[in-house]
Amino acid sequence: MSLIEIIAGVESHEATLTVFDDDPAVARTLAEHFADRNVRVVDGSTDGGPDGYAVLSRDGEFVTAVGVEELLPAHSTEIGDPSAPDVDGGIPEDPTTGRVGEPVLDHLDETMFTSYSRGDMVAASREIEDRAWRVGRGELHAGFQTLDVLTGETNTYDRLGEKPELDVHAYATDEGDAPNADYYTVHVARSAEIRETWFVAFDGDGLDEAKCALLAEERAPGEFYGFWSYDPATVDTIIDHLVSRYWSSETTDDGDDGATV
């Protein structure tokens, strides 16, 4: 299963948020809030019963119910600040913290997003890098598309790689010069999926509750579509794919050989 196929698999499991409220504007407002999520918002009929609540379901099964007022806080904090702090900066543990619709997002191990800019992707990546830094053990895998992009992240990944029990791996296509990577391993591949995706995955040093990943496809220049996940099975699938394809034979999607530096 390729990285692109993993994204498609998560995308296919769309959740549904059914809104029960006398005011039709509530559903419209929530639909706008969740427009960049893998959540479909629909009106529900109360038939004279209570209203002012919403039900989240997935594949026809109940997930959670929540009052609409909890989904529409007066103030929220959005990620996407390209000046987000680096691994020493103490960014939030969960990138959904404080966001509109948090009671729903908390029940989604895998949260889709659309049209993220590079600034959004950097901000989301920092959360995973920060978790790996604080745990200080295990494996961190990050895809940079090209060596040119990786070179711009050398300082951050040198610091991460200096953790003696943290095994750091970077992936990029052969566009630009490879950085001097004394503290982490660079996998150079002639691979379409590496060129077209952005990912950061941390294995939690084997602890399921510490595993997390971000995976996105660049579907238009500078616009990314994908998901972040705290589901251990999804994180394992991403890392297993990277290890099996790019560590041993270094075989690429195009059948060419890659290299490890």
PDB file of C-alpha atoms in Angstrom:
ATOM      1  CA  MET A   1       0.000   0.000   0.000  1.00  0.00           C
ATOM      2  CA  SER A   2       1.476   3.346  -1.078  1.00  0.00           C
ATOM      3  CA  LEU A   3       1.332   6.585   0.900  1.00  0.00           C
ATOM      4  CA  ILE A   4      -1.237   7.935  -1.572  1.00  0.00           C
ATOM      5  CA  GLU A   5      -3.386   4.833  -1.034  1.00  0.00           C
ATOM      6  CA  ILE A   6      -3.196   5.293   2.740  1.00  0.00           C
ATOM      7  CA  ILE A   7      -4.586   8.817   2.336  1.00  0.00           C
ATOM      8  CA  ALA A   8      -7.382   7.519   0.091  1.00  0.00           C
ATOM      9  CA  GLY A   9      -8.245   4.829   2.637  1.00  0.00           C
ATOM     10  CA  VAL A  10      -8.640   7.349   5.471  1.00  0.00           C
ATOM     11  CA  GLU A  11     -10.589   9.691   3.185  1.00  0.00           C
ATOM     12  CA  SER A  12     -13.100   6.946   2.379  1.00  0.00           C
ATOM     13  CA  HIS A  13     -14.140   6.667   6.060  1.00  0.00           C
ATOM     14  CA  GLU A  14     -16.012   9.962   6.152  1.00  0.00           C
ATOM     15  CA  ALA A  15     -17.856  10.753   9.379  1.00  0.00           C
ATOM     16  CA  THR A  16     -21.353  12.280   9.498  1.00  0.00           C
ATOM     17  CA  LEU A  17     -22.460  15.011  11.883  1.00  0.00           C
ATOM     18  CA  THR A  18     -26.261  15.153  12.114  1.00  0.00           C
ATOM     19  CA  VAL A  19     -27.451  18.467  13.546  1.00  0.00           C
ATOM     20  CA  PHE A  20     -30.766  18.619  15.428  1.00  0.00           C
ATOM     21  CA  ASP A  21     -31.694  22.276  15.814  1.00  0.00           C
ATOM     22  CA  ASP A  22     -34.718  24.400  14.945  1.00  0.00           C
ATOM     23  CA  ASP A  23     -32.460  27.033  13.427  1.00  0.00           C
ATOM     24  CA  PRO A  24     -31.246  25.826   9.991  1.00  0.00           C
ATOM     25  CA  ALA A  25     -28.434  28.359  10.172  1.00  0.00           C
ATOM     26  CA  VAL A  26     -26.741  26.189  12.834  1.00  0.00           C
ATOM     27  CA  ALA A  27     -26.146  23.325  10.406  1.00  0.00           C
ATOM     28  CA  ARG A  28     -24.917  25.726   7.746  1.00  0.00           C
ATOM     29  CA  THR A  29     -22.488  27.316  10.191  1.00  0.00           C
ATOM     30  CA  LEU A  30     -21.155  23.944  11.313  1.00  0.00           C
ATOM     31  CA  ALA A  31     -20.789  22.849   7.683  1.00  0.00           C
ATOM     32  CA  GLU A  32     -18.594  25.891   7.114  1.00  0.00           C
ATOM     33  CA  HIS A  33     -16.504  25.119  10.197  1.00  0.00           C
ATOM     34  CA  PHE A  34     -15.955  21.518   9.095  1.00  0.00           C
ATOM     35  CA  ALA A  35     -15.493  22.340   5.413  1.00  0.00           C
ATOM     36  CA  ASP A  36     -11.838  21.266   5.502  1.00  0.00           C
ATOM     37  CA  ARG A  37     -12.510  18.102   7.491  1.00  0.00           C
ATOM     38  CA  ASN A  38     -13.586  14.636   6.520  1.00  0.00           C
ATOM     39  CA  VAL A  39     -16.965  15.267   8.176  1.00  0.00           C
ATOM     40  CA  ARG A  40     -20.282  15.594   6.319  1.00  0.00           C
ATOM     41  CA  VAL A  41     -22.791  17.861   8.098  1.00  0.00           C
ATOM     42  CA  VAL A  42     -26.519  17.152   7.589  1.00  0.00           C
ATOM     43  CA  ASP A  43     -29.780  18.432   9.056  1.00  0.00           C
ATOM     44  CA  GLY A  44     -31.683  16.117  11.384  1.00  0.00           C
ATOM     45  CA  SER A  45     -35.378  16.117  12.211  1.00  0.00           C
ATOM     46  CA  THR A  46     -36.329  16.438  15.878  1.00  0.00           C
ATOM     47  CA  ASP A  47     -40.053  15.585  15.330  1.00  0.00           C
ATOM     48  CA  GLY A  48     -40.978  17.697  18.328  1.00  0.00           C
ATOM     49  CA  GLY A  49     -38.225  16.245  20.502  1.00  0.00           C
ATOM     50  CA  PRO A  50     -35.262  18.039  22.030  1.00  0.00           C
ATOM     51  CA  ASP A  51     -33.003  20.064  19.810  1.00  0.00           C
ATOM     52  CA  GLY A  52     -29.738  21.972  20.086  1.00  0.00           C
ATOM     53  CA  TYR A  53     -27.488  18.930  19.785  1.00  0.00           C
ATOM     54  CA  ALA A  54     -25.526  17.022  17.143  1.00  0.00           C
ATOM     55  CA  VAL A  55     -24.724  13.330  16.683  1.00  0.00           C
ATOM     56  CA  LEU A  56     -21.459  12.127  15.188  1.00  0.00           C
ATOM     57  CA  SER A  57     -21.504   8.766  13.418  1.00  0.00           C
ATOM     58  CA  ARG A  58     -19.161   6.820  11.197  1.00  0.00           C
ATOM     59  CA  ASP A  59     -20.076   3.919   8.906  1.00  0.00           C
ATOM     60  CA  GLY A  60     -23.597   4.093  10.351  1.00  0.00           C
ATOM     61  CA  GLU A  61     -22.414   3.623  13.941  1.00  0.00           C
ATOM     62  CA  PHE A  62     -22.882   6.127  16.780  1.00  0.00           C
ATOM     63  CA  VAL A  63     -19.669   7.839  17.938  1.00  0.00           C
ATOM     64  CA  THR A  64     -20.754  10.697  20.215  1.00  0.00           C
ATOM     65  CA  ALA A  65     -23.427  13.329  20.836  1.00  0.00           C
ATOM     66  CA  VAL A  66     -22.722  16.915  21.847  1.00  0.00           C
ATOM     67  CA  GLY A  67     -24.595  20.186  22.341  1.00  0.00           C
ATOM     68  CA  VAL A  68     -24.244  22.541  19.408  1.00  0.00           C
ATOM     69  CA  GLU A  69     -23.120  25.331  21.751  1.00  0.00           C
ATOM     70  CA  GLU A  70     -20.013  23.254  22.469  1.00  0.00           C
ATOM     71  CA  LEU A  71     -19.247  23.138  18.766  1.00  0.00           C
ATOM     72  CA  LEU A  72     -19.544  26.889  18.290  1.00  0.00           C
ATOM     73  CA  PRO A  73     -17.306  28.529  20.907  1.00  0.00           C
ATOM     74  CA  ALA A  74     -17.057  32.292  20.836  1.00  0.00           C
ATOM     75  CA  HIS A  75     -13.331  32.133  20.269  1.00  0.00           C
ATOM     76  CA  SER A  76     -11.032  29.486  18.817  1.00  0.00           C
ATOM     77  CA  THR A  77      -7.388  29.146  17.936  1.00  0.00           C
ATOM     78  CA  GLU A  78      -6.463  27.900  14.505  1.00  0.00           C
ATOM     79  CA  ILE A  79      -3.138  26.318  13.599  1.00  0.00           C
ATOM     80  CA  GLY A  80      -1.445  27.432  10.455  1.00  0.00           C
ATOM     81  CA  ASP A  81       0.980  30.031  11.782  1.00  0.00           C
ATOM     82  CA  PRO A  82       4.167  29.587   9.751  1.00  0.00           C
ATOM     83  CA  SER A  83       6.100  31.142  12.645  1.00  0.00           C
ATOM     84  CA  ALA A  84       5.140  28.279  14.992  1.00  0.00           C
ATOM     85  CA  PRO A  85       7.932  27.447  17.481  1.00  0.00           C
ATOM     86  CA  ASP A  86      10.468  24.739  16.774  1.00  0.00           C
ATOM     87  CA  VAL A  87      11.087  21.603  18.814  1.00  0.00           C
ATOM     88  CA  ASP A  88      12.307  23.660  21.748  1.00  0.00           C
ATOM     89  CA  GLY A  89       9.243  25.912  21.724  1.00  0.00           C
ATOM     90  CA  GLY A  90       6.665  23.910  23.653  1.00  0.00           C
ATOM     91  CA  ILE A  91       3.807  23.820  21.123  1.00  0.00           C
ATOM     92  CA  PRO A  92       0.465  22.204  22.038  1.00  0.00           C
ATOM     93  CA  GLU A  93       0.329  18.454  22.599  1.00  0.00           C
ATOM     94  CA  ASP A  94      -2.652  18.121  20.250  1.00  0.00           C
ATOM     95  CA  PRO A  95      -3.008  20.398  17.194  1.00  0.00           C
ATOM     96  CA  THR A  96      -6.799  20.326  17.562  1.00  0.00           C
ATOM     97  CA  THR A  97      -6.674  21.848  21.058  1.00  0.00           C
ATOM     98  CA  GLY A  98      -8.833  24.949  21.349  1.00  0.00           C
ATOM     99  CA  ARG A  99     -10.231  24.653  17.846  1.00  0.00           C
ATOM    100  CA  VAL A 100     -13.795  25.070  16.638  1.00  0.00           C
ATOM    101  CA  GLY A 101     -15.541  21.705  16.936  1.00  0.00           C
ATOM    102  CA  GLU A 102     -13.030  20.244  19.371  1.00  0.00           C
ATOM    103  CA  PRO A 103     -15.626  17.920  21.045  1.00  0.00           C
ATOM    104  CA  VAL A 104     -16.093  16.262  17.646  1.00  0.00           C
ATOM    105  CA  LEU A 105     -12.435  16.266  16.626  1.00  0.00           C
ATOM    106  CA  ASP A 106     -11.531  14.588  19.913  1.00  0.00           C
ATOM    107  CA  HIS A 107     -13.443  11.506  18.739  1.00  0.00           C
ATOM    108  CA  LEU A 108     -11.678  11.267  15.402  1.00  0.00           C
ATOM    109  CA  ASP A 109      -8.389   9.382  15.607  1.00  0.00           C
ATOM    110  CA  GLU A 110      -7.787  10.440  12.023  1.00  0.00           C
ATOM    111  CA  THR A 111      -8.678  14.010  11.097  1.00  0.00           C
ATOM    112  CA  MET A 112      -8.729  14.996   7.430  1.00  0.00           C
ATOM    113  CA  PHE A 113      -7.827  18.450   6.164  1.00  0.00           C
ATOM    114  CA  THR A 114      -7.893  20.147   2.769  1.00  0.00           C
ATOM    115  CA  SER A 115      -5.993  23.015   1.147  1.00  0.00           C
ATOM    116  CA  TYR A 116      -3.367  23.327   3.866  1.00  0.00           C
ATOM    117  CA  SER A 117      -0.551  25.699   2.962  1.00  0.00           C
ATOM    118  CA  ARG A 118       3.100  24.974   3.642  1.00  0.00           C
ATOM    119  CA  GLY A 119       2.785  27.125   6.756  1.00  0.00           C
ATOM    120  CA  ASP A 120      -0.079  24.954   7.996  1.00  0.00           C
ATOM    121  CA  MET A 121       1.946  21.824   7.307  1.00  0.00           C
ATOM    122  CA  VAL A 122       4.971  23.144   9.200  1.00  0.00           C
ATOM    123  CA  ALA A 123       2.805  24.048  12.208  1.00  0.00           C
ATOM    124  CA  ALA A 124       1.177  20.601  12.273  1.00  0.00           C
ATOM    125  CA  SER A 125       4.533  18.855  11.809  1.00  0.00           C
ATOM    126  CA  ARG A 126       5.995  20.647  14.802  1.00  0.00           C
ATOM    127  CA  GLU A 127       3.520  18.957  17.164  1.00  0.00           C
ATOM    128  CA  ILE A 128       4.772  15.519  16.152  1.00  0.00           C
ATOM    129  CA  GLU A 129       8.418  16.567  16.209  1.00  0.00           C
ATOM    130  CA  ASP A 130       7.885  18.065  19.669  1.00  0.00           C
ATOM    131  CA  ARG A 131       6.335  14.834  20.963  1.00  0.00           C
ATOM    132  CA  ALA A 132       9.301  12.825  19.658  1.00  0.00           C
ATOM    133  CA  TRP A 133      11.663  15.325  21.300  1.00  0.00           C
ATOM    134  CA  ARG A 134       9.946  15.037  24.682  1.00  0.00           C
ATOM    135  CA  VAL A 135       9.718  11.234  24.605  1.00  0.00           C
ATOM    136  CA  GLY A 136      13.348  11.130  23.455  1.00  0.00           C
ATOM    137  CA  ARG A 137      13.211   7.508  22.278  1.00  0.00           C
ATOM    138  CA  GLY A 138      11.878   5.522  19.341  1.00  0.00           C
ATOM    139  CA  GLU A 139      11.786   6.339  15.624  1.00  0.00           C
ATOM    140  CA  LEU A 140      10.838   9.558  13.867  1.00  0.00           C
ATOM    141  CA  HIS A 141      10.242   9.493  10.104  1.00  0.00           C
ATOM    142  CA  ALA A 142       9.835  12.676   8.050  1.00  0.00           C
ATOM    143  CA  GLY A 143       9.362  13.270   4.327  1.00  0.00           C
ATOM    144  CA  PHE A 144      10.593  16.544   2.830  1.00  0.00           C
ATOM    145  CA  GLN A 145       9.772  15.994  -0.863  1.00  0.00           C
ATOM    146  CA  THR A 146      13.190  17.253  -2.025  1.00  0.00           C
ATOM    147  CA  LEU A 147      16.690  17.614  -0.635  1.00  0.00           C
ATOM    148  CA  ASP A 148      16.380  21.383  -1.051  1.00  0.00           C
ATOM    149  CA  VAL A 149      13.483  21.422   1.445  1.00  0.00           C
ATOM    150  CA  LEU A 150      15.319  19.098   3.828  1.00  0.00           C
ATOM    151  CA  THR A 151      18.338  21.414   3.850  1.00  0.00           C
ATOM    152  CA  GLY A 152      16.149  24.172   5.278  1.00  0.00           C
ATOM    153  CA  GLU A 153      15.233  21.919   8.231  1.00  0.00           C
ATOM    154  CA  THR A 154      18.778  20.809   9.053  1.00  0.00           C
ATOM    155  CA  ASN A 155      19.010  22.636  12.395  1.00  0.00           C
ATOM    156  CA  THR A 156      15.735  21.170  13.688  1.00  0.00           C
ATOM    157  CA  TYR A 157      16.609  17.631  12.642  1.00  0.00           C
ATOM    158  CA  ASP A 158      20.162  17.856  13.940  1.00  0.00           C
ATOM    159  CA  ARG A 159      18.722  18.681  17.367  1.00  0.00           C
ATOM    160  CA  LEU A 160      16.245  15.817  17.142  1.00  0.00           C
ATOM    161  CA  GLY A 161      18.934  13.407  15.967  1.00  0.00           C
ATOM    162  CA  GLU A 162      21.223  14.344  18.836  1.00  0.00           C
ATOM    163  CA  LYS A 163      18.839  12.551  21.186  1.00  0.00           C
ATOM    164  CA  PRO A 164      20.853   9.349  21.710  1.00  0.00           C
ATOM    165  CA  GLU A 165      17.822   7.043  21.853  1.00  0.00           C
ATOM    166  CA  LEU A 166      15.808   8.728  19.086  1.00  0.00           C
ATOM    167  CA  ASP A 167      16.383   7.212  15.643  1.00  0.00           C
ATOM    168  CA  VAL A 168      15.594   9.906  13.049  1.00  0.00           C
ATOM    169  CA  HIS A 169      15.036   9.209   9.344  1.00  0.00           C
ATOM    170  CA  ALA A 170      14.475  11.815   6.610  1.00  0.00           C
ATOM    171  CA  TYR A 171      13.197  11.044   3.097  1.00  0.00           C
ATOM    172  CA  ALA A 172      13.606  13.181  -0.023  1.00  0.00           C
ATOM    173  CA  THR A 173      13.990  12.988  -3.782  1.00  0.00           C
ATOM    174  CA  ASP A 174      17.301  13.847  -5.389  1.00  0.00           C
ATOM    175  CA  GLU A 175      16.650  17.527  -6.079  1.00  0.00           C
ATOM    176  CA  GLY A 176      19.346  19.666  -4.530  1.00  0.00           C
ATOM    177  CA  ASP A 177      22.350  18.805  -2.393  1.00  0.00           C
ATOM    178  CA  ALA A 178      22.128  16.444   0.543  1.00  0.00           C
ATOM    179  CA  PRO A 179      22.767  18.166   3.898  1.00  0.00           C
ATOM    180  CA  ASN A 180      25.526  17.128   6.265  1.00  0.00           C
ATOM    181  CA  ALA A 181      23.435  14.759   8.369  1.00  0.00           C
ATOM    182  CA  ASP A 182      25.664  13.606  11.205  1.00  0.00           C
ATOM    183  CA  TYR A 183      22.820  12.796  13.603  1.00  0.00           C
ATOM    184  CA  TYR A 184      20.094  11.352  11.370  1.00  0.00           C
ATOM    185  CA  THR A 185      19.744   9.151   8.301  1.00  0.00           C
ATOM    186  CA  VAL A 186      18.748  10.564   4.909  1.00  0.00           C
ATOM    187  CA  HIS A 187      16.985   8.262   2.433  1.00  0.00           C
ATOM    188  CA  VAL A 188      17.233   9.634  -1.110  1.00  0.00           C
ATOM    189  CA  ALA A 189      14.701   8.106  -3.498  1.00  0.00           C
ATOM    190  CA  ARG A 190      13.595   8.525  -7.101  1.00  0.00           C
ATOM    191  CA  SER A 191      10.003   8.054  -6.059  1.00  0.00           C
ATOM    192  CA  ALA A 192       6.815   9.859  -7.074  1.00  0.00           C
ATOM    193  CA  GLU A 193       5.210   9.294  -3.674  1.00  0.00           C
ATOM    194  CA  ILE A 194       8.140  10.874  -1.832  1.00  0.00           C
ATOM    195  CA  ARG A 195       8.116  13.854  -4.205  1.00  0.00           C
ATOM    196  CA  GLU A 196       4.335  14.357  -3.889  1.00  0.00           C
ATOM    197  CA  THR A 197       3.763  13.794  -0.150  1.00  0.00           C
ATOM    198  CA  TRP A 198       4.647  15.457   3.137  1.00  0.00           C
ATOM    199  CA  PHE A 199       4.748  13.263   6.224  1.00  0.00           C
ATOM    200  CA  VAL A 200       5.976  13.074   9.797  1.00  0.00           C
ATOM    201  CA  ALA A 201       5.426   9.872  11.783  1.00  0.00           C
ATOM    202  CA  PHE A 202       6.551   8.958  15.304  1.00  0.00           C
ATOM    203  CA  ASP A 203       6.379   5.371  16.547  1.00  0.00           C
ATOM    204  CA  GLY A 204       6.074   6.368  20.222  1.00  0.00           C
ATOM    205  CA  ASP A 205       8.927   4.027  21.141  1.00  0.00           C
ATOM    206  CA  GLY A 206       6.374   1.212  20.877  1.00  0.00           C
ATOM    207  CA  LEU A 207       3.763   2.858  23.122  1.00  0.00           C
ATOM    208  CA  ASP A 208       0.426   3.090  21.307  1.00  0.00           C
ATOM    209  CA  GLU A 209      -0.686   6.162  23.232  1.00  0.00           C
ATOM    210  CA  ALA A 210       2.403   8.098  22.054  1.00  0.00           C
ATOM    211  CA  LYS A 211       2.125   7.252  18.349  1.00  0.00           C
ATOM    212  CA  CYS A 212       1.133  10.007  15.925  1.00  0.00           C
ATOM    213  CA  ALA A 213       1.498  10.863  12.267  1.00  0.00           C
ATOM    214  CA  LEU A 214       0.789  13.516   9.668  1.00  0.00           C
ATOM    215  CA  LEU A 215       0.462  12.505   6.010  1.00  0.00           C
ATOM    216  CA  ALA A 216      -0.596  14.710   3.091  1.00  0.00           C
ATOM    217  CA  GLU A 217      -0.458  14.816  -0.686  1.00  0.00           C
ATOM    218  CA  GLU A 218       0.380  18.009  -2.563  1.00  0.00           C
ATOM    219  CA  ARG A 219      -2.539  18.072  -5.006  1.00  0.00           C
ATOM    220  CA  ALA A 220      -1.858  21.616  -6.259  1.00  0.00           C
ATOM    221  CA  PRO A 221       1.278  23.742  -5.892  1.00  0.00           C
ATOM    222  CA  GLY A 222       1.565  24.614  -2.216  1.00  0.00           C
ATOM    223  CA  GLU A 223      -1.794  23.018  -1.302  1.00  0.00           C
ATOM    224  CA  PHE A 224      -1.873  19.815   0.732  1.00  0.00           C
ATOM    225  CA  TYR A 225      -4.686  17.330   1.352  1.00  0.00           C
ATOM    226  CA  GLY A 226      -4.322  14.669   3.997  1.00  0.00           C
ATOM    227  CA  PHE A 227      -4.741  13.823   7.666  1.00  0.00           C
ATOM    228  CA  TRP A 228      -3.121  13.618  11.047  1.00  0.00           C
ATOM    229  CA  SER A 229      -3.665  10.497  13.091  1.00  0.00           C
ATOM    230  CA  TYR A 230      -3.331   9.201  16.633  1.00  0.00           C
ATOM    231  CA  ASP A 231      -4.526   5.732  15.604  1.00  0.00           C
ATOM    232  CA  PRO A 232      -1.693   3.262  16.339  1.00  0.00           C
ATOM    233  CA  ALA A 233      -2.582   0.969  13.418  1.00  0.00           C
ATOM    234  CA  THR A 234      -2.486   3.849  10.926  1.00  0.00           C
ATOM    235  CA  VAL A 235       0.838   5.117  12.275  1.00  0.00           C
ATOM    236  CA  ASP A 236       2.291   1.601  12.096  1.00  0.00           C
ATOM    237  CA  THR A 237       1.083   1.200   8.500  1.00  0.00           C
ATOM    238  CA  ILE A 238       2.854   4.398   7.421  1.00  0.00           C
ATOM    239  CA  ILE A 239       6.126   3.499   9.143  1.00  0.00           C
ATOM    240  CA  ASP A 240       6.057  -0.136   7.991  1.00  0.00           C
ATOM    241  CA  HIS A 241       5.649   1.041   4.398  1.00  0.00           C
ATOM    242  CA  LEU A 242       8.591   3.438   4.672  1.00  0.00           C
ATOM    243  CA  VAL A 243      10.864   0.863   6.281  1.00  0.00           C
ATOM    244  CA  SER A 244      10.020  -1.948   3.852  1.00  0.00           C
ATOM    245  CA  ARG A 245      10.319   0.205   0.733  1.00  0.00           C
ATOM    246  CA  TYR A 246      13.164   2.573   1.527  1.00  0.00           C
ATOM    247  CA  TRP A 247      15.389   0.909   4.101  1.00  0.00           C
ATOM    248  CA  SER A 248      16.389  -2.476   2.752  1.00  0.00           C
ATOM    249  CA  SER A 249      16.621  -2.558  -1.040  1.00  0.00           C
ATOM    250  CA  GLU A 250      15.914   1.173  -1.376  1.00  0.00           C
ATOM    251  CA  THR A 251      13.638   0.269  -4.300  1.00  0.00           C
ATOM    252  CA  THR A 252      11.468   3.157  -5.504  1.00  0.00           C
ATOM    253  CA  ASP A 253       8.017   3.426  -7.042  1.00  0.00           C
ATOM    254  CA  ASP A 254       9.647   3.876 -10.439  1.00  0.00           C
ATOM    255  CA  GLY A 255      11.774   0.785 -10.094  1.00  0.00           C
ATOM    256  CA  ASP A 256      15.007   2.780  -9.718  1.00  0.00           C
ATOM    257  CA  ASP A 257      17.432   2.434  -6.879  1.00  0.00           C
ATOM    258  CA  GLY A 258      17.557   4.966  -4.117  1.00  0.00           C
ATOM    259  CA  ALA A 259      20.334   5.691  -1.682  1.00  0.00           C
ATOM    260  CA  THR A 260      20.903   6.158   2.021  1.00  0.00           C
ATOM    261  CA  VAL A 261      23.325   8.833   3.164  1.00  0.00           C
TER     262      VAL A 261
END
